[in-house]
Short mmCIF file of C-alpha atoms and ligand atoms in Angstrom, two decimals:
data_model
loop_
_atom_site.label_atom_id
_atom_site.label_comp_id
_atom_site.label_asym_id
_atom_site.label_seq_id
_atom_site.Cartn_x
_atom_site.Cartn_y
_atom_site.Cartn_z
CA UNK G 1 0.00 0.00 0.00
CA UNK G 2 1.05 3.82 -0.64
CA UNK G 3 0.69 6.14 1.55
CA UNK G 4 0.56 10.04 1.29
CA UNK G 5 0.67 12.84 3.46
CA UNK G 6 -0.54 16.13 3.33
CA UNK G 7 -0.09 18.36 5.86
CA UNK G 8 -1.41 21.25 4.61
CA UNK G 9 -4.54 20.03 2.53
CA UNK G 10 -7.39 22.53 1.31
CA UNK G 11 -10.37 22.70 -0.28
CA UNK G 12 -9.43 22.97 -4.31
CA UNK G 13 -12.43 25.23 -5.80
CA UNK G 14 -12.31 25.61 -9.62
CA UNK G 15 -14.93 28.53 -10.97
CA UNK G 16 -14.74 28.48 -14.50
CA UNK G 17 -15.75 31.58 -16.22
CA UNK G 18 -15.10 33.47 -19.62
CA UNK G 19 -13.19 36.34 -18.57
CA UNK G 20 -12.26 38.25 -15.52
CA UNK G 21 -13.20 41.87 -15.08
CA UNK G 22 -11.73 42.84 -11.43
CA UNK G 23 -14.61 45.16 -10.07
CA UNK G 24 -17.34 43.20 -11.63
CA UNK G 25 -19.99 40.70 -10.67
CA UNK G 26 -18.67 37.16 -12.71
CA UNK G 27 -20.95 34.55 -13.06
CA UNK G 28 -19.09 31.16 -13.63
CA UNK G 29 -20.31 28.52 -16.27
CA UNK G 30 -18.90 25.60 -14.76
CA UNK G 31 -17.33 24.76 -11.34
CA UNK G 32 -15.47 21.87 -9.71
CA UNK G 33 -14.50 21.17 -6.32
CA UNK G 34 -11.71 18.59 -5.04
CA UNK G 35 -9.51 17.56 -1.95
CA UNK G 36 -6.34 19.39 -2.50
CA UNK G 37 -3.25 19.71 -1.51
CA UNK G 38 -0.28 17.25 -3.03
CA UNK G 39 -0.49 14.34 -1.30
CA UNK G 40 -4.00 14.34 -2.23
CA UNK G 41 -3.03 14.79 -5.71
CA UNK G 42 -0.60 11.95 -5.44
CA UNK G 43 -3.29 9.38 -4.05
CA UNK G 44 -5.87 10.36 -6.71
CA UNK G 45 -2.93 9.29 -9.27
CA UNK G 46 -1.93 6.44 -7.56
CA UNK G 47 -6.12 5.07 -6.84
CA UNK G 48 -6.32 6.05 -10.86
CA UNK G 49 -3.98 3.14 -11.63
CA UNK G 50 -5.56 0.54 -9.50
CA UNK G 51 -3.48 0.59 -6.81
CA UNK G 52 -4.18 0.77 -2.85
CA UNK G 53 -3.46 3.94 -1.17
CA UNK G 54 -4.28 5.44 2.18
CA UNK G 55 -4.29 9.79 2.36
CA UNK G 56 -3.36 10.64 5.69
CA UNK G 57 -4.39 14.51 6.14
CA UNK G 58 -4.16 17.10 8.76
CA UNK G 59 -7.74 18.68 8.38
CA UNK G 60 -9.85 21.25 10.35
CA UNK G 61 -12.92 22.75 10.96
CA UNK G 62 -15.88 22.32 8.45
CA UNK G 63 -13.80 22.87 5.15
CA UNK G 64 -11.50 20.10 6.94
CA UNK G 65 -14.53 17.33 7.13
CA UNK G 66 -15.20 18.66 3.40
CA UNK G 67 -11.94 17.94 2.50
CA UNK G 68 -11.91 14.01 4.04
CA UNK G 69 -15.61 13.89 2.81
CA UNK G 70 -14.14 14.38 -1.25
CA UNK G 71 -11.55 12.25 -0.16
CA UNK G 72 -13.91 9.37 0.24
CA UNK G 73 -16.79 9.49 -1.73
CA UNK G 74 -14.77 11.64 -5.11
CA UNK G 75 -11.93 9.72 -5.03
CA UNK G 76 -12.77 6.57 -3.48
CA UNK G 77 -9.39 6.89 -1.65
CA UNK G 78 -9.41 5.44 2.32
CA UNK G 79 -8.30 8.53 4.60
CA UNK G 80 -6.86 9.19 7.80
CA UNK G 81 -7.66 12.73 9.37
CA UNK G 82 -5.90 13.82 11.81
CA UNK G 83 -8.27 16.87 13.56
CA UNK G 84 -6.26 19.73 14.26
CA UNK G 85 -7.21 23.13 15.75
CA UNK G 86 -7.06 25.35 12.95
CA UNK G 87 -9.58 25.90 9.87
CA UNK G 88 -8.44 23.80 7.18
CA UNK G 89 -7.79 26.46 3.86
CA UNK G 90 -9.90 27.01 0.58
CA UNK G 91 -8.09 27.72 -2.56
CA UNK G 92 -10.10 29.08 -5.10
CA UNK G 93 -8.99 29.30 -8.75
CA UNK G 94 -10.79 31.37 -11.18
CA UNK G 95 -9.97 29.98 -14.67
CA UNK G 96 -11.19 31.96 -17.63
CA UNK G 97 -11.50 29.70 -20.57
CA UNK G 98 -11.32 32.40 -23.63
CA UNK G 99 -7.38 33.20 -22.63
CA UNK G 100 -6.82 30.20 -20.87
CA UNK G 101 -5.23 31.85 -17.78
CA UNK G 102 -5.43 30.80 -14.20
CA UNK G 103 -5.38 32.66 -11.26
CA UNK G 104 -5.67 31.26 -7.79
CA UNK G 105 -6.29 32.86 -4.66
CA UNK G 106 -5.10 31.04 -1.49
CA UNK G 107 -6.17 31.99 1.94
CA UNK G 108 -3.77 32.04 4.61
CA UNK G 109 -2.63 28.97 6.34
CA UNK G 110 -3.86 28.33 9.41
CA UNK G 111 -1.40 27.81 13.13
CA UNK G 112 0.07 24.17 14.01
CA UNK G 113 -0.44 23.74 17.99
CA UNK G 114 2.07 21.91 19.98
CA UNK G 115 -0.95 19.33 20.46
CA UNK G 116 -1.28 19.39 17.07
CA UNK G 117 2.10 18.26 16.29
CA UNK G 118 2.03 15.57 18.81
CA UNK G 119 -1.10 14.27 17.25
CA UNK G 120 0.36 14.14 13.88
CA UNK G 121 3.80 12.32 14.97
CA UNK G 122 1.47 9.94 17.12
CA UNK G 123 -1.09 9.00 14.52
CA UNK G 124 1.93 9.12 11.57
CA UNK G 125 3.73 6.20 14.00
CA UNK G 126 0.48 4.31 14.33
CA UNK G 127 0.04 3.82 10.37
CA UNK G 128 3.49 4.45 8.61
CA UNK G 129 3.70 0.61 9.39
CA UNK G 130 0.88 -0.35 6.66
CA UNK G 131 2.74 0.94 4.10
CA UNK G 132 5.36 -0.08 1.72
CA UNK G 133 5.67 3.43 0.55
CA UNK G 134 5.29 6.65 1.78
CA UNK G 135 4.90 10.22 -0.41
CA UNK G 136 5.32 13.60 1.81
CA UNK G 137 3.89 16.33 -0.12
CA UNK G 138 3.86 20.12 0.02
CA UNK G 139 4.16 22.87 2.33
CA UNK G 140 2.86 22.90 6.28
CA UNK G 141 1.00 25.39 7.17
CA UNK G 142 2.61 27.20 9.87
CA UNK G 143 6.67 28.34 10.44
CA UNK G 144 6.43 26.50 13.52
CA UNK G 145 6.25 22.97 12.00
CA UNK G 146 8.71 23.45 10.03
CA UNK G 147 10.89 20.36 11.64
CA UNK G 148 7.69 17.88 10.45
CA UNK G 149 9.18 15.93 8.21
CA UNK G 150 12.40 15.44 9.89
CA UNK G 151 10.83 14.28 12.76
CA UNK G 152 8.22 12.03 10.28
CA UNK G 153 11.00 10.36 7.98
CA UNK G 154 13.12 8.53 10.63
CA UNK G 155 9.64 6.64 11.90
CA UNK G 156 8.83 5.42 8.38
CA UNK G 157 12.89 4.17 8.01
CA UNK G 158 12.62 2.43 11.41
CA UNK G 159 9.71 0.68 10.13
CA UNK G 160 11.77 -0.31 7.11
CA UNK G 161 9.39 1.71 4.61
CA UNK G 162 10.51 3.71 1.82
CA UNK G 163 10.07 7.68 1.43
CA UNK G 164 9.59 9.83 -0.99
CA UNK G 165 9.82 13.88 -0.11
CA UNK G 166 8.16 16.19 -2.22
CA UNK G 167 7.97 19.99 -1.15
CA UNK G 168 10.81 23.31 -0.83
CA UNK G 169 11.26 25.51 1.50
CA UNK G 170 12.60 25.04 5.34
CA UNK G 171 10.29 22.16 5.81
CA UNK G 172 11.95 20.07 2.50
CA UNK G 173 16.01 21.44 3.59
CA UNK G 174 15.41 19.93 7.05
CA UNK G 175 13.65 16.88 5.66
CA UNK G 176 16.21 16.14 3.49
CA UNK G 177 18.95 15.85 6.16
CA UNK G 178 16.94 12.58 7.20
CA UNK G 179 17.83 10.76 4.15
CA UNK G 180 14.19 10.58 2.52
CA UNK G 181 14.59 7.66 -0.20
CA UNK G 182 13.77 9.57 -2.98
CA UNK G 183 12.78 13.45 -4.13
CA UNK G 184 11.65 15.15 -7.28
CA UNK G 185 12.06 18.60 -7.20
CA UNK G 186 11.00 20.48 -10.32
CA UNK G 187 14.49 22.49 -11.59
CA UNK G 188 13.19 26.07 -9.49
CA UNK G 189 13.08 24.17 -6.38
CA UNK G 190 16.12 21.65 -6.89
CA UNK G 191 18.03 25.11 -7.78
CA UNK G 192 16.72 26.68 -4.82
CA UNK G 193 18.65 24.23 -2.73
CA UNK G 194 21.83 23.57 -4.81
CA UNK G 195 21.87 27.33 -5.43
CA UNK G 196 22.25 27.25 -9.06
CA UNK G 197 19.90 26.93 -12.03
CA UNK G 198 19.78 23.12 -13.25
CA UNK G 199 20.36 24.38 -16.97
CA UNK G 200 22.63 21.93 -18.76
CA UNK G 201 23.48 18.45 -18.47
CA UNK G 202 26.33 19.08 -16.10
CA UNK G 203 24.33 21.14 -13.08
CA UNK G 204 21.80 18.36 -13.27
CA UNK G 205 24.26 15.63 -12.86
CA UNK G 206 26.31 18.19 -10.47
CA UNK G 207 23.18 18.50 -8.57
CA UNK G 208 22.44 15.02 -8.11
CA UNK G 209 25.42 13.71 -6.91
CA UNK G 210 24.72 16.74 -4.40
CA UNK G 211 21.51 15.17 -3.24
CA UNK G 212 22.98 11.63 -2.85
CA UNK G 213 25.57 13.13 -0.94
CA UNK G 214 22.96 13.39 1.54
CA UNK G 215 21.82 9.79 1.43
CA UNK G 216 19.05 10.31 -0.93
CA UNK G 217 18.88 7.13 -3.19
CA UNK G 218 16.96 8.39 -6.39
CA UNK G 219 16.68 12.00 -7.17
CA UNK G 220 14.64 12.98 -9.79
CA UNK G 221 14.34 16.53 -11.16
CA UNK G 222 10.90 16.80 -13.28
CA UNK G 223 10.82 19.56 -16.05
CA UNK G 224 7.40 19.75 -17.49
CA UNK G 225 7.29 18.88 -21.09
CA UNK G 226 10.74 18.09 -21.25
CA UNK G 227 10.49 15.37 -19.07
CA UNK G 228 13.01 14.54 -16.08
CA UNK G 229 16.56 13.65 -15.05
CA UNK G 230 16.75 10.43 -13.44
CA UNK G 231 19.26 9.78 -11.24
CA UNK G 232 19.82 6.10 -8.87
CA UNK G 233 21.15 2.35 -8.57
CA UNK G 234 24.35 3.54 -10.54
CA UNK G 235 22.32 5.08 -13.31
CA UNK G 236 21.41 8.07 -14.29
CA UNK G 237 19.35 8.69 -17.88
CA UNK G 238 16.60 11.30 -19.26
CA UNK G 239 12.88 10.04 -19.31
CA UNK G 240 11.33 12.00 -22.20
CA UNK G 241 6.92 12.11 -22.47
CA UNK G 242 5.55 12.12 -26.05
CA UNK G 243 4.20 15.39 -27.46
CA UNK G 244 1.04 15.73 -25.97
CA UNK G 245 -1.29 19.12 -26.20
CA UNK G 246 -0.92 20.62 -22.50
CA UNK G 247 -4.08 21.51 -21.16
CA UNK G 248 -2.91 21.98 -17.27
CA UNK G 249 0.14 20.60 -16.19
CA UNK G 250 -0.83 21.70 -12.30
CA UNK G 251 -0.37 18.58 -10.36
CA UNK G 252 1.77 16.50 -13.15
CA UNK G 253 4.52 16.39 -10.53
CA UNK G 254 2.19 14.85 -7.48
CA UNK G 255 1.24 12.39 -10.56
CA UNK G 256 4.60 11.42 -11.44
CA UNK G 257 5.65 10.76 -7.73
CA UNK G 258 2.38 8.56 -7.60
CA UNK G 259 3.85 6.40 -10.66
CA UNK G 260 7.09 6.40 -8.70
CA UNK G 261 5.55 5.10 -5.83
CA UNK G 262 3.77 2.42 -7.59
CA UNK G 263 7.43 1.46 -9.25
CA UNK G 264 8.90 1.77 -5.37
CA UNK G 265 6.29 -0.50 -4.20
CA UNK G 266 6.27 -3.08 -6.79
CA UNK G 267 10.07 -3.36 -7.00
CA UNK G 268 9.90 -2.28 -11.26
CA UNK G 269 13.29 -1.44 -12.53
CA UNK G 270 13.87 2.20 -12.42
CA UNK G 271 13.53 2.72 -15.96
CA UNK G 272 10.30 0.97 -16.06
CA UNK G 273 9.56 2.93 -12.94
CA UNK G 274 10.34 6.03 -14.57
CA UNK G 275 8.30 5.80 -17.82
CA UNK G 276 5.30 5.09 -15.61
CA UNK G 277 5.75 8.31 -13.99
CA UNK G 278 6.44 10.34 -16.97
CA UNK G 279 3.46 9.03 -18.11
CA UNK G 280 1.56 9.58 -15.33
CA UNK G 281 2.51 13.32 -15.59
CA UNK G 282 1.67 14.02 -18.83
CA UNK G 283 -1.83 12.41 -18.77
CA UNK G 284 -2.41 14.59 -16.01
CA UNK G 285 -1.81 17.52 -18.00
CA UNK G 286 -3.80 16.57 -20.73
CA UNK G 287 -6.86 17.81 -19.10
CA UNK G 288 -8.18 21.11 -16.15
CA UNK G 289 -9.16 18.08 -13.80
CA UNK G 290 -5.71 17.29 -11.43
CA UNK G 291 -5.13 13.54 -11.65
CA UNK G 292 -8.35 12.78 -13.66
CA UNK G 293 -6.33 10.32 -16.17
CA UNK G 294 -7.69 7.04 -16.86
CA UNK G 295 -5.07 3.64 -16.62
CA UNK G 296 -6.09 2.90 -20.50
CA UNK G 297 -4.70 6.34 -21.12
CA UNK G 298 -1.49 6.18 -19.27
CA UNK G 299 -0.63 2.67 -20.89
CA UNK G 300 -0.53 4.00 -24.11
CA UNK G 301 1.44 6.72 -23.50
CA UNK G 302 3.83 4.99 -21.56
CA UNK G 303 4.78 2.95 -24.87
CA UNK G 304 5.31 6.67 -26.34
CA UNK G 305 7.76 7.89 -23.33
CA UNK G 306 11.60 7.42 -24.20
CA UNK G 307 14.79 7.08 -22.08
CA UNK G 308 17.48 8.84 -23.39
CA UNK G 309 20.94 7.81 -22.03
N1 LIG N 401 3.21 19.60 -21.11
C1 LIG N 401 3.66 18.39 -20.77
N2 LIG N 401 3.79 17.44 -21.72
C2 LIG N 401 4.21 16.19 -21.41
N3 LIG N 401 4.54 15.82 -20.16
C3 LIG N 401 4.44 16.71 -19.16
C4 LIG N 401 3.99 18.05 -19.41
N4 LIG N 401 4.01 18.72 -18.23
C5 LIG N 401 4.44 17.83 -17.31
N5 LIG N 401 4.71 16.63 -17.86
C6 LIG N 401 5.22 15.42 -17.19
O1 LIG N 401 4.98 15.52 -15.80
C7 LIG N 401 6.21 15.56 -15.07
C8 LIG N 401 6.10 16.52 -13.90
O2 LIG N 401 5.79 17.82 -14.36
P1 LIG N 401 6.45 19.16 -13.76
O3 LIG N 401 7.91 19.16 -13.98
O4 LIG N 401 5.66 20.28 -14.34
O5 LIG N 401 6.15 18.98 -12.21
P2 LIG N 401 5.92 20.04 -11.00
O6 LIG N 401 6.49 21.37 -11.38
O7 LIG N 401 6.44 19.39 -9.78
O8 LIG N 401 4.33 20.10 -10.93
P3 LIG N 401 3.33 20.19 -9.66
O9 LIG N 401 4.15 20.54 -8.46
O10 LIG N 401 2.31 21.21 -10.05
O11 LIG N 401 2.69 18.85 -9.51
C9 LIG N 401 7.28 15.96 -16.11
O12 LIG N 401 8.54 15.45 -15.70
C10 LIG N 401 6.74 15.32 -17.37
O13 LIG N 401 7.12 13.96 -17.44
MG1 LIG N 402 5.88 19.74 -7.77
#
């Protein structure tokens, strides 16, 4: 089983309209709703391809139960809230069709509590066990939790299950010092760390052997159409998509750390594992929905994706 964690989730609101006039009432022609947040994205992916996958989520308040509501009964995915204090967040993207432009509005995140904390250590140690793999996904919330996923990583090792860290910032610097697995950075945030821009051939594979300098067994830096530098088990190769007309490519990264888990979890080789994800990211962009691919879908374009050595 996979299992993700998000601990800054929200409610994902989608109002599609024709185009925005600031000042002006807007009536939308279409809207969606989902349980966002990245690990959420990455469990949609990974329950997309038929595999089992458990989204543990720190949640709050009414938009919280929302949140593991969609969870549920949209996704079909089996949750694990952990309640804290604060209000879980809506997001709410206004997407006008005619210029195809996106603009989302976040609200801010809400505080961690020291109980808090302890509850989401506590109930991480009572399920990390279950899994074979486990995905840690975006952002927390609040400055003061910014040690999360250092403390979070060791438990999953001790339990002899693999990780696979997914976010920037503080939070993803002090994770990384715990030897998570794997992590896929897109280019901005892997150069945010290195402290150069990933640009040619040589800053990737400069960059990489600074990650596994750390401990970090497969590094992977994702770069949208162009695919991503894979790097692990001695090798290190490009895994290229086919050309595919982009529709959204938000989310493509929590979809190709889902096909990475599924690899992780099954034991694939890592090209095999890799095509899966590069797959997996580029159905996702194929269409507004995040992670609304179908398995038929990513098959056949995983027979299009190429590894370039
Ligand atoms: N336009 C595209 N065409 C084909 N494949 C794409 C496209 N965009 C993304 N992908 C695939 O998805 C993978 C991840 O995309 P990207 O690098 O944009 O991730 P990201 O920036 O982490 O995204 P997010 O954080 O929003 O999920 C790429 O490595 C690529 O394989
Ligand atoms: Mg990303």
């Amino acid at each position: 089983m996979i299992l993700t964690f998000t601990p800054n989730p929200c409610v994902d609101k989608t109002v599609f309209i024709d185009c925005l006039t600031p000042g002006e009432k807007i009536r939308g022609t279409r809207c969606t709703c989902i349980p966002g947040g990245k690990g959420n994205n990455v469990a949609r992916a990974v329950k997309r391809m038929g595999r089992r996958t458990v989204a543990v989520v720190m949640v709050g308040g009414h938009p919280g139960a929302h949140v593991v509501d969609m969870i549920r009964e949209q996704d079909s995915v089996d949750v694990v809230p952990i309640w804290v204090k604060g209000r879980t967040r809506t997001i709410t993207t206004v997407l006008e069709e005619s210029i195809h432009r996106q603009t989302p509005l976040f609200e801010p995140g809400s505080e961690v509590t020291g109980d808090d904390y302890e509850a989401t250590v506590r109930v991480f140690r009572g399920h990390a066990h279950l899994a074979k793999v486990i995905a840690l996904s975006g952002t927390v919330s609040d400055r003061s939790a910014e040690k999360l996923y250092s403390d979070i990583i060791p438990i999953a090792h001790e339990q002899g299950v693999k990780t696979i860290l997914d976010a920037h910032g503080p939070e993803f610097v002090q994770g990384l010092e715990q030897q998570p697995y794997m992590v896929k950075p897109n280019a901005e945030e892997a150069a945010a760390v290195v402290g150069y821009a990933l640009d040619s051939d040589e800053a990737r594979s400069r960059a990489a052997a600074w990650f596994h300098d750390k401990g970090i067994r497969i590094v992977v830096f994702s770069l949208g159409p162009e695919g991503a530098y894979v790097s692990g088990e001695g090798a290190h190769f490009y895994v290229r998509p086919p050309r595919i007309e982009e529709v959204n490519p938000v989310g493509s990264g929590d979809a190709m750390v889902g096909g990475f888990a599924i690899g992780l979890m099954e034991e694939m080789p890592l090209e095999e594992t890799a095509r899966l994800g590069c797959a997996m990211g580029a159905a996702n962009a194929m269409s507004w929905d995040i992670g609304h691919f179908t398995r038929e879908q990513v098959e056949q374009l995983q027979e299009r994706v190429t590894i370039e050595t």
